[in-house]
Amino acid sequence: MLTEPLYSSQVFTAPFIVAANVGLFYALNRPPLVPDAFLSLNVQLARDWWQKQNRSYFFWEFGKPPEVVIEIVSNTEGNERGSKFSTYAAMRVPFYAIYDPLQQLKGPVLEIFELSGLDYVSRTSTWLDSVGIGLTLWQGEFEGREDTWLRWCDREGQVVPSGAERAAQEQVRAEQERARADALAERLRQLGIDPNEL
């Protein structure tokens, strides 16, 4: 839900990378952090991205940190509010989101921080203006499971649809269009006009 919709929706015109569970290497001889998801704008994906050696994000190769990192809390041992918080700030990542669906950290379900100086400050808005996208909580079904999901959204809070959701929306639209056409044809027949002769 945090990767495929951005690739299939063409939200961004410039090249970007959105990935899950990929190591962020920010300094030599330092261990990487592996966020649950990240978004980096104006960078090119390697042609052979699926090769193991390319499944890492080296700051010195891409020339910058990602714009957004997202951590999903699954237990209290992840240090999302501790060492990860300070390390992402040291990496100069502009936005850091913590999604804590079970509220294990005893805070809000979704909290977004913006880098200010050398540290993060909590934001009330989930719209990331300088990135041109937002985050929202969405109640719905994904992969056969009804739940609350973290999703990308537009400025109005509408979720960025996945490819499957867009296909389903297009099918509904096509069926409505066909029903309108059938109703119009029936109305023309009632008026004594053969719609096939128009």
PDB file of C-alpha atoms in Angstrom, residues 67-71 81 85 93-100 108-115 120-129 131 133-137 150-153:
ATOM      1  CA  GLU A  67      12.417  13.016   1.615  1.00  0.00           C
ATOM      2  CA  VAL A  68      10.256  10.697   3.752  1.00  0.00           C
ATOM      3  CA  VAL A  69      10.939   7.663   5.929  1.00  0.00           C
ATOM      4  CA  ILE A  70       8.154   5.624   7.492  1.00  0.00           C
ATOM      5  CA  GLU A  71       8.464   3.269  10.427  1.00  0.00           C
ATOM      6  CA  ARG A  81      11.193   7.209  19.161  1.00  0.00           C
ATOM      7  CA  PHE A  85      14.511   9.209  15.710  1.00  0.00           C
ATOM      8  CA  VAL A  93      15.679  13.189   6.323  1.00  0.00           C
ATOM      9  CA  PRO A  94      13.084  15.990   6.019  1.00  0.00           C
ATOM     10  CA  PHE A  95      10.028  13.965   7.156  1.00  0.00           C
ATOM     11  CA  TYR A  96       9.807  11.024   9.539  1.00  0.00           C
ATOM     12  CA  ALA A  97       6.481   9.210  10.045  1.00  0.00           C
ATOM     13  CA  ILE A  98       5.730   6.717  12.788  1.00  0.00           C
ATOM     14  CA  TYR A  99       2.673   4.526  12.257  1.00  0.00           C
ATOM     15  CA  ASP A 100       1.747   2.759  15.489  1.00  0.00           C
ATOM     16  CA  PRO A 108      -0.926   8.666  18.448  1.00  0.00           C
ATOM     17  CA  VAL A 109      -1.551   6.048  15.770  1.00  0.00           C
ATOM     18  CA  LEU A 110       0.140   8.268  13.181  1.00  0.00           C
ATOM     19  CA  GLU A 111       2.705  10.895  14.011  1.00  0.00           C
ATOM     20  CA  ILE A 112       4.658  12.884  11.450  1.00  0.00           C
ATOM     21  CA  PHE A 113       7.784  14.856  12.240  1.00  0.00           C
ATOM     22  CA  GLU A 114       9.525  17.507  10.173  1.00  0.00           C
ATOM     23  CA  LEU A 115      13.196  18.307  10.426  1.00  0.00           C
ATOM     24  CA  TYR A 120      12.416  16.819  14.493  1.00  0.00           C
ATOM     25  CA  VAL A 121       9.288  18.696  15.493  1.00  0.00           C
ATOM     26  CA  SER A 122       5.858  17.094  15.517  1.00  0.00           C
ATOM     27  CA  ARG A 123       3.449  18.233  12.789  1.00  0.00           C
ATOM     28  CA  THR A 124      -0.289  18.586  13.003  1.00  0.00           C
ATOM     29  CA  SER A 125      -0.720  18.401   9.222  1.00  0.00           C
ATOM     30  CA  THR A 126      -0.264  15.107   7.393  1.00  0.00           C
ATOM     31  CA  TRP A 127       0.270  16.938   4.075  1.00  0.00           C
ATOM     32  CA  LEU A 128       3.972  17.124   3.208  1.00  0.00           C
ATOM     33  CA  ASP A 129       3.978  20.313   1.165  1.00  0.00           C
ATOM     34  CA  VAL A 131       7.111  16.647  -1.188  1.00  0.00           C
ATOM     35  CA  ILE A 133       1.983  14.235  -1.110  1.00  0.00           C
ATOM     36  CA  GLY A 134       0.465  13.361   2.250  1.00  0.00           C
ATOM     37  CA  LEU A 135      -0.207  10.397   4.498  1.00  0.00           C
ATOM     38  CA  THR A 136      -3.568   9.302   5.824  1.00  0.00           C
ATOM     39  CA  LEU A 137      -5.232   6.455   7.678  1.00  0.00           C
ATOM     40  CA  LEU A 150      -1.459   3.813   6.213  1.00  0.00           C
ATOM     41  CA  ARG A 151      -1.776   5.259   2.697  1.00  0.00           C
ATOM     42  CA  TRP A 152      -0.409   8.102   0.595  1.00  0.00           C
ATOM     43  CA  CYS A 153      -2.983  10.774  -0.171  1.00  0.00           C
TER      44      CYS A 153
END
